[in-house]
Coordinates of C-alpha atoms in Angstrom, one line a residue:
M1 CA 2.2 18.9 23.8
F2 CA 0.2 15.9 23.9
W3 CA -0.9 13.2 26.3
Q4 CA -2.6 9.4 25.4
K5 CA -6.6 9.2 27.2
D6 CA -7.6 7.1 30.3
Q7 CA -5.3 3.4 30.4
K8 CA -8.2 1.5 29.3
E9 CA -8.6 3.1 26.0
A10 CA -4.5 3.3 25.0
T11 CA -4.8 -0.2 25.6
D12 CA -6.8 -0.7 21.7
K13 CA -4.5 -1.8 19.4
I14 CA -4.6 0.3 15.7
G15 CA -4.5 -2.2 12.4
L16 CA -2.4 0.7 9.6
I17 CA -3.6 -0.9 6.4
L18 CA -1.1 0.2 3.5
S19 CA -2.7 -0.2 -0.2
G20 CA -1.1 -0.8 -3.2
G21 CA -0.9 1.7 -6.2
G22 CA 3.0 1.9 -7.5
A23 CA 4.4 5.5 -7.1
R24 CA 0.6 6.9 -6.0
A25 CA 1.8 4.8 -1.9
A26 CA 3.6 8.4 -1.7
Y27 CA 0.8 9.6 -0.6
Q28 CA 0.6 7.4 2.3
V29 CA 4.2 8.6 3.2
G30 CA 2.3 12.8 3.9
V31 CA -0.3 10.9 5.9
L32 CA 2.7 9.1 8.1
K33 CA 4.4 12.1 7.7
A34 CA 1.4 14.6 9.3
I35 CA 0.9 11.8 11.9
A36 CA 4.9 12.2 13.1
D37 CA 4.7 16.2 13.2
S38 CA 1.5 16.0 15.4
L39 CA 2.2 13.3 18.4
P40 CA 5.4 14.0 20.3
K41 CA 9.0 14.1 20.0
D42 CA 9.4 11.0 21.6
A43 CA 6.0 8.7 20.8
I44 CA 6.4 5.4 20.6
N45 CA 5.0 3.7 17.4
P46 CA 1.2 4.3 17.3
F47 CA -0.1 1.5 15.4
P48 CA 0.8 -1.7 16.7
I49 CA -0.2 -3.7 13.8
I50 CA 0.8 -3.0 10.4
C51 CA -0.6 -4.5 7.2
G52 CA 1.2 -3.6 3.3
T53 CA 0.4 -4.6 0.2
S54 CA 2.6 -4.4 -3.2
A55 CA 4.1 -0.8 -2.9
G56 CA 1.8 0.0 0.7
A57 CA 4.7 -3.4 1.8
I58 CA 7.3 -1.5 1.2
N59 CA 6.0 1.4 3.4
A60 CA 4.5 -0.5 6.6
A61 CA 8.0 -2.7 5.8
A62 CA 9.8 0.3 7.0
L63 CA 7.4 0.8 9.7
G64 CA 8.5 -2.0 10.7
V65 CA 11.6 -2.1 11.1
Y66 CA 12.3 0.9 13.0
A67 CA 8.9 1.2 15.1
S68 CA 10.9 1.4 18.0
Q69 CA 12.1 5.1 16.4
Y70 CA 8.4 6.3 14.8
R71 CA 10.0 9.3 13.2
E72 CA 12.5 7.9 12.6
A73 CA 11.0 5.7 10.5
V74 CA 9.2 8.6 8.5
W75 CA 12.0 10.5 8.1
R76 CA 13.7 7.8 6.0
L77 CA 10.4 7.0 3.9
V78 CA 10.0 10.8 2.9
H79 CA 13.7 10.9 1.7
V80 CA 13.8 8.2 -0.4
W81 CA 10.5 9.0 -1.5
G82 CA 11.3 12.5 -1.8
N83 CA 13.9 11.5 -3.7
F84 CA 12.9 8.9 -6.0
H85 CA 13.7 8.1 -9.8
V86 CA 12.5 5.7 -12.1
D87 CA 15.7 4.0 -12.5
Q88 CA 15.6 3.3 -9.2
V89 CA 12.6 0.8 -9.4
F90 CA 13.0 -0.5 -12.9
R91 CA 15.5 -0.4 -15.6
A92 CA 14.2 2.8 -17.5
D93 CA 17.8 3.2 -20.0
G94 CA 17.1 2.5 -23.1
W95 CA 18.8 -0.2 -23.9
G96 CA 17.6 -2.1 -20.4
L97 CA 13.8 -1.3 -21.8
S98 CA 14.3 -2.2 -25.6
A99 CA 15.9 -5.4 -24.2
S100 CA 12.5 -6.2 -21.9
V101 CA 10.2 -5.5 -24.6
V102 CA 11.8 -7.2 -27.2
H103 CA 12.7 -10.4 -25.2
W104 CA 8.7 -10.6 -23.8
M105 CA 7.3 -10.0 -27.8
T106 CA 10.0 -12.6 -29.3
A107 CA 8.8 -14.9 -26.6
N108 CA 5.2 -14.5 -27.1
I109 CA 5.2 -14.5 -31.2
F110 CA 8.0 -17.5 -31.2
G111 CA 6.1 -19.6 -28.1
R112 CA 7.4 -19.7 -24.5
T113 CA 9.5 -21.9 -22.6
S114 CA 9.6 -21.9 -18.7
H115 CA 12.6 -19.0 -18.5
D116 CA 10.5 -16.8 -20.8
P117 CA 9.4 -13.0 -19.5
V118 CA 6.1 -12.8 -18.4
A119 CA 6.5 -8.8 -18.0
L120 CA 7.3 -6.0 -19.6
L121 CA 10.0 -4.5 -16.6
D122 CA 12.8 -5.1 -14.9
R123 CA 12.6 -4.3 -11.3
A124 CA 16.2 -5.3 -10.4
P125 CA 17.0 -1.8 -9.4
L126 CA 14.1 -2.3 -6.6
S127 CA 15.3 -5.3 -5.6
R128 CA 19.2 -3.4 -4.5
L129 CA 17.2 -0.4 -3.1
L130 CA 15.1 -2.8 -0.6
N131 CA 18.4 -4.8 0.1
H132 CA 20.3 -0.9 1.0
Y133 CA 17.5 0.4 2.9
L134 CA 16.2 -2.4 5.0
P135 CA 17.6 -4.4 7.6
F136 CA 14.7 -6.9 8.3
E137 CA 16.2 -8.2 11.2
K138 CA 14.8 -5.5 13.0
V139 CA 11.8 -6.4 12.8
Q140 CA 11.6 -9.2 15.4
S141 CA 14.2 -7.0 17.5
S142 CA 10.7 -4.6 17.2
I143 CA 8.4 -7.4 18.2
D144 CA 10.6 -8.4 21.4
S145 CA 10.9 -4.4 22.9
G146 CA 7.2 -4.5 22.7
S147 CA 7.3 -1.5 19.7
L148 CA 5.1 -3.8 17.2
Y149 CA 2.8 -6.2 17.8
G150 CA 2.8 -7.8 14.4
L151 CA 3.6 -6.9 10.8
C152 CA 1.9 -8.4 7.7
I153 CA 2.5 -8.1 3.6
S154 CA 0.1 -9.6 1.7
A155 CA 1.1 -11.3 -1.8
S156 CA -1.1 -13.3 -4.7
S157 CA -0.4 -17.4 -5.4
Y158 CA -0.6 -18.4 -8.8
S159 CA -0.2 -22.0 -7.9
T160 CA -3.6 -22.3 -5.6
G161 CA -5.1 -18.6 -6.5
N162 CA -5.0 -17.8 -2.6
S163 CA -4.5 -14.0 -1.1
V164 CA -1.5 -15.1 1.0
A165 CA -0.6 -12.6 4.0
F166 CA 3.0 -13.9 5.3
Y167 CA 3.0 -12.1 9.0
Q168 CA 5.9 -12.0 11.6
G169 CA 4.3 -10.7 14.9
H170 CA 3.5 -11.6 18.8
E171 CA 3.2 -15.6 19.4
S172 CA -0.3 -15.1 20.3
I173 CA -1.3 -14.8 16.4
E174 CA -2.1 -17.5 14.8
P175 CA -2.6 -18.5 11.4
W176 CA -5.8 -18.5 9.7
A177 CA -7.2 -19.8 6.6
R178 CA -10.4 -18.3 4.6
A179 CA -11.9 -18.8 1.3
N180 CA -9.7 -17.6 -1.1
R181 CA -7.1 -16.0 1.7
I182 CA -4.9 -17.4 4.4
G183 CA -2.2 -16.3 7.2
V184 CA 1.2 -18.0 7.5
P185 CA 3.3 -16.8 10.3
T186 CA 6.7 -16.6 8.5
I187 CA 10.3 -14.0 9.1
I188 CA 9.5 -11.2 6.5
N189 CA 12.5 -9.6 4.5
Q190 CA 13.2 -8.7 1.0
E191 CA 11.6 -11.3 -1.4
H192 CA 8.1 -10.7 0.4
L193 CA 7.8 -7.7 -0.5
M194 CA 9.1 -8.4 -4.3
A195 CA 6.4 -11.0 -4.1
S196 CA 4.0 -8.4 -2.9
S197 CA 4.6 -5.7 -5.5
A198 CA 5.1 -8.0 -8.9
I199 CA 2.0 -6.0 -10.7
P200 CA 0.9 -8.4 -13.6
F201 CA 2.3 -8.0 -16.5
I202 CA 4.6 -5.3 -15.6
F203 CA 6.3 -6.7 -13.5
A204 CA 7.7 -10.5 -13.1
P205 CA 6.2 -12.7 -10.8
H206 CA 8.4 -13.6 -7.6
K207 CA 9.7 -17.1 -6.7
L208 CA 9.0 -17.2 -2.7
D209 CA 9.5 -20.4 -1.0
G210 CA 9.3 -22.8 -4.5
E211 CA 6.1 -20.9 -5.1
Y212 CA 5.2 -17.7 -7.6
Y213 CA 3.8 -14.7 -6.7
G214 CA 2.1 -11.8 -8.1
D215 CA 0.9 -8.5 -6.3
G216 CA -0.9 -8.8 -3.4
S217 CA -3.6 -6.6 -4.8
M218 CA -5.0 -8.9 -6.8
R219 CA -8.0 -11.1 -5.3
Q220 CA -7.5 -9.6 -2.2
S221 CA -10.9 -9.5 -1.3
S222 CA -10.7 -7.9 2.0
P223 CA -7.7 -5.7 2.5
T224 CA -8.4 -5.0 6.0
S225 CA -8.9 -8.8 6.9
P226 CA -5.2 -9.7 8.0
A227 CA -5.3 -7.1 10.6
L228 CA -8.3 -8.0 12.1
H229 CA -7.0 -11.6 11.8
M230 CA -4.4 -10.2 13.9
G231 CA -6.0 -8.8 16.8
A232 CA -6.2 -5.3 15.8
D233 CA -9.3 -3.6 17.5
K234 CA -9.0 -0.3 15.3
L235 CA -8.7 0.4 11.8
F236 CA -6.7 3.5 10.5
V237 CA -6.7 2.8 6.6
I238 CA -5.0 5.0 3.9
G239 CA -6.0 4.8 0.3
V240 CA -4.5 6.2 -2.7
K241 CA -7.6 6.7 -4.7
H242 CA -9.7 10.1 -5.3
E243 CA -13.1 9.4 -4.7
E244 CA -15.2 11.4 -7.5
P245 CA -18.6 12.6 -7.5
Y246 CA -20.3 10.5 -10.4
S247 CA -20.8 13.8 -12.4
A248 CA -17.1 14.2 -12.7
L249 CA -16.8 10.8 -13.7
Q250 CA -19.5 11.4 -16.5
S251 CA -17.5 14.0 -18.5
R252 CA -14.5 11.4 -18.9
T253 CA -13.9 10.8 -22.8
T254 CA -15.7 8.7 -24.5
D255 CA -12.9 7.7 -27.2
Y256 CA -12.4 4.2 -28.3
P257 CA -9.9 3.4 -25.3
T258 CA -5.8 3.0 -26.1
L259 CA -3.8 0.2 -24.8
G260 CA -2.3 2.4 -22.1
Q261 CA -5.4 3.2 -21.1
V262 CA -7.1 -0.6 -20.7
A263 CA -4.2 -1.1 -18.8
G264 CA -4.5 1.7 -16.5
H265 CA -7.8 0.4 -16.1
V266 CA -7.1 -2.8 -14.9
L267 CA -4.6 -1.0 -12.5
D268 CA -7.6 1.0 -10.6
S269 CA -9.6 -2.5 -10.6
I270 CA -6.6 -4.3 -8.5
F271 CA -5.6 -1.4 -6.5
L272 CA -8.5 1.0 -6.0
D273 CA -11.8 -0.8 -5.7
S274 CA -11.2 -3.7 -2.7
V275 CA -10.1 -1.3 -0.3
S276 CA -13.2 1.5 -0.7
T277 CA -15.7 -2.0 -0.3
D278 CA -14.5 -3.7 2.3
L279 CA -15.3 -0.4 4.6
E280 CA -18.3 -0.5 2.6
R281 CA -18.9 -4.1 4.2
L282 CA -17.0 -3.4 7.3
E283 CA -19.6 -0.4 8.0
R284 CA -22.8 -2.6 7.2
V285 CA -21.6 -4.9 10.2
N286 CA -20.4 -2.8 12.8
K287 CA -24.1 -0.6 12.1
T288 CA -26.5 -4.7 12.2
F289 CA -23.6 -5.6 15.1
S290 CA -24.5 -2.4 17.0
Q291 CA -27.9 -3.3 16.6
I292 CA -27.6 -6.0 18.4
P293 CA -28.4 -6.3 22.5
D294 CA -25.8 -7.2 24.5
R295 CA -26.9 -9.8 26.1
H296 CA -27.3 -11.6 22.8
I297 CA -24.0 -11.7 22.4
P298 CA -21.7 -14.5 23.9
D299 CA -19.3 -14.0 26.0
D300 CA -17.0 -15.9 24.6
S301 CA -16.9 -14.3 20.8
A302 CA -13.9 -13.0 19.6
T303 CA -15.2 -12.6 16.3
M304 CA -18.3 -10.4 16.7
R305 CA -17.6 -7.4 17.7
K306 CA -17.6 -3.6 16.3
V307 CA -14.3 -1.6 14.7
D308 CA -14.1 1.3 14.3
A309 CA -12.4 2.7 11.6
L310 CA -10.7 5.7 9.9
F311 CA -10.1 6.1 6.4
I312 CA -7.6 8.8 4.8
S313 CA -7.5 9.2 1.2
P314 CA -6.8 12.0 -1.6
S315 CA -8.7 14.9 -2.1
K316 CA -7.6 15.5 -5.5
D317 CA -7.5 13.3 -8.5
L318 CA -4.1 12.0 -8.9
Y319 CA -4.5 11.6 -12.3
G320 CA -3.7 15.1 -13.0
I321 CA -1.0 15.5 -10.9
A322 CA 0.5 12.3 -13.2
E323 CA 0.3 14.4 -16.1
R324 CA 2.1 16.8 -15.3
H325 CA 4.7 15.9 -14.2
T326 CA 5.0 13.1 -17.6
D327 CA 7.8 15.0 -19.1
L328 CA 10.0 14.4 -16.4
M329 CA 10.2 10.0 -16.7
P330 CA 13.2 9.0 -18.7
R331 CA 12.8 9.7 -22.6
S332 CA 12.8 6.0 -23.1
V333 CA 9.8 5.5 -20.8
R334 CA 7.9 8.2 -22.2
L335 CA 8.1 7.0 -25.4
F336 CA 7.3 3.5 -24.3
M337 CA 4.1 4.7 -23.1
K338 CA 3.4 6.6 -26.0
A339 CA 3.5 3.4 -28.2
L340 CA 0.9 2.1 -25.6
G341 CA -1.4 5.1 -25.9
A342 CA -0.4 6.2 -22.8
S343 CA 0.7 9.6 -22.6
K344 CA -1.2 12.6 -21.1
K345 CA -4.7 12.8 -20.5
R346 CA -5.0 9.2 -22.6
G347 CA -2.9 7.0 -19.7
S348 CA -2.2 9.6 -17.1
N349 CA -4.0 6.5 -14.8
L350 CA -0.9 3.9 -16.0
I351 CA 1.3 6.3 -15.6
S352 CA 0.4 7.4 -12.3
Y353 CA 1.1 4.4 -10.9
L354 CA 5.3 3.9 -12.4
L355 CA 6.0 7.6 -12.0
F356 CA 8.8 7.3 -9.6
E357 CA 10.1 10.3 -10.0
K358 CA 10.8 12.9 -6.9
A359 CA 8.2 15.8 -7.9
Y360 CA 5.5 14.1 -8.4
C361 CA 5.9 12.1 -5.0
R362 CA 6.6 15.4 -3.8
E363 CA 3.2 16.5 -4.4
L364 CA 1.8 13.3 -3.2
I365 CA 3.5 13.2 -0.4
A366 CA 2.5 17.2 0.4
L367 CA -0.8 16.3 -0.4
G368 CA -1.2 13.7 1.7
Y369 CA 0.3 15.8 4.8
S370 CA -2.6 18.3 4.0
D371 CA -5.3 16.1 4.2
T372 CA -4.4 14.2 7.2
M373 CA -3.4 18.1 9.1
E374 CA -7.2 18.9 7.6
R375 CA -8.5 16.5 10.3
K376 CA -6.0 16.3 12.8
E377 CA -8.0 16.5 15.3
E378 CA -10.2 13.4 14.1
V379 CA -7.2 11.8 13.7
L380 CA -5.6 12.7 17.0
S381 CA -9.2 11.4 18.9
F382 CA -8.6 8.5 16.8
M383 CA -5.2 7.6 18.2
N384 CA -6.6 8.7 21.4
V385 CA -4.1 10.9 21.6
E386 CA -5.0 15.2 22.0
S387 CA -3.9 18.2 22.9
K388 CA -3.5 20.1 26.2
P389 CA -5.9 23.0 26.6

């Protein structure tokens, strides 16, 4: 059994950061499940502030909707991710996929109109899935009950180039504006998730409030920023990138890259690099701040403060896991990936983002669970929870 530490420490608001990464976001569910299993059955939501981007936005919304019942929220995520099929996210049937590809190619060869596609895959199934599983009106109920302080979903505006953090939360949270990133109060709904998860070129831009948005990971130079603006005192960050040593990177193939490899590299740049870079920046700021004597810090300073962060990321290469499960994708999708040069070792990074199949997702959930349980005491200490002697 567990109990919270002293009341002063317990008042810290922990901000949960869920990054993007397509099907890789199943790893986040494993981490959340490990936390749920480590807390008492009646434990309240341990993350008052929840921020999600792209596929991480979908996980964040589920936690926000069911914030008053954290274990149930996690169970629902495990159920959905653990039973995923590609055709629940985008049209994977031969006719639907062929129609999308032909339409896209025809538009780009013979000229475009305002209704021509700028993406290869149709996400209509995902829209239906979100509508079925997430009663968004419960987000405000979670806030009113005190189970949630704020929920934030990030998207990228194609019109302004800004990273826009749409948030719904406590009335004390104020909008913010920084270089190329703003915070906008709103009522979170399905449209924000569709906008946040619109991976460029693969999924179409999504119209929201008269403006078109794409995946929130684009131009998101500081993934931790929204949580800090919303008042987080600590940051719990779940990544989806395995940090490889330099020697491992040197062993990669030197063959001329295929289109699929290039696309996978682009997605890696969009989804995987900003989190690690932002945390390195935060660590430097914390180190600098710790060297400033207290007497030189203004009493009314709200921005100058040390923010502890705990980062959990995959202990194994997700490319390799995706490679083992490639054959589970529908035949039409496999043929499409092969045409792009994204098959097996020569494109498994691209496949790792689109492999919404239960065997792959379950393995990522199990990996996230195992990685977190190995650091259980560190996680519980960070969350101000400890085991009884």
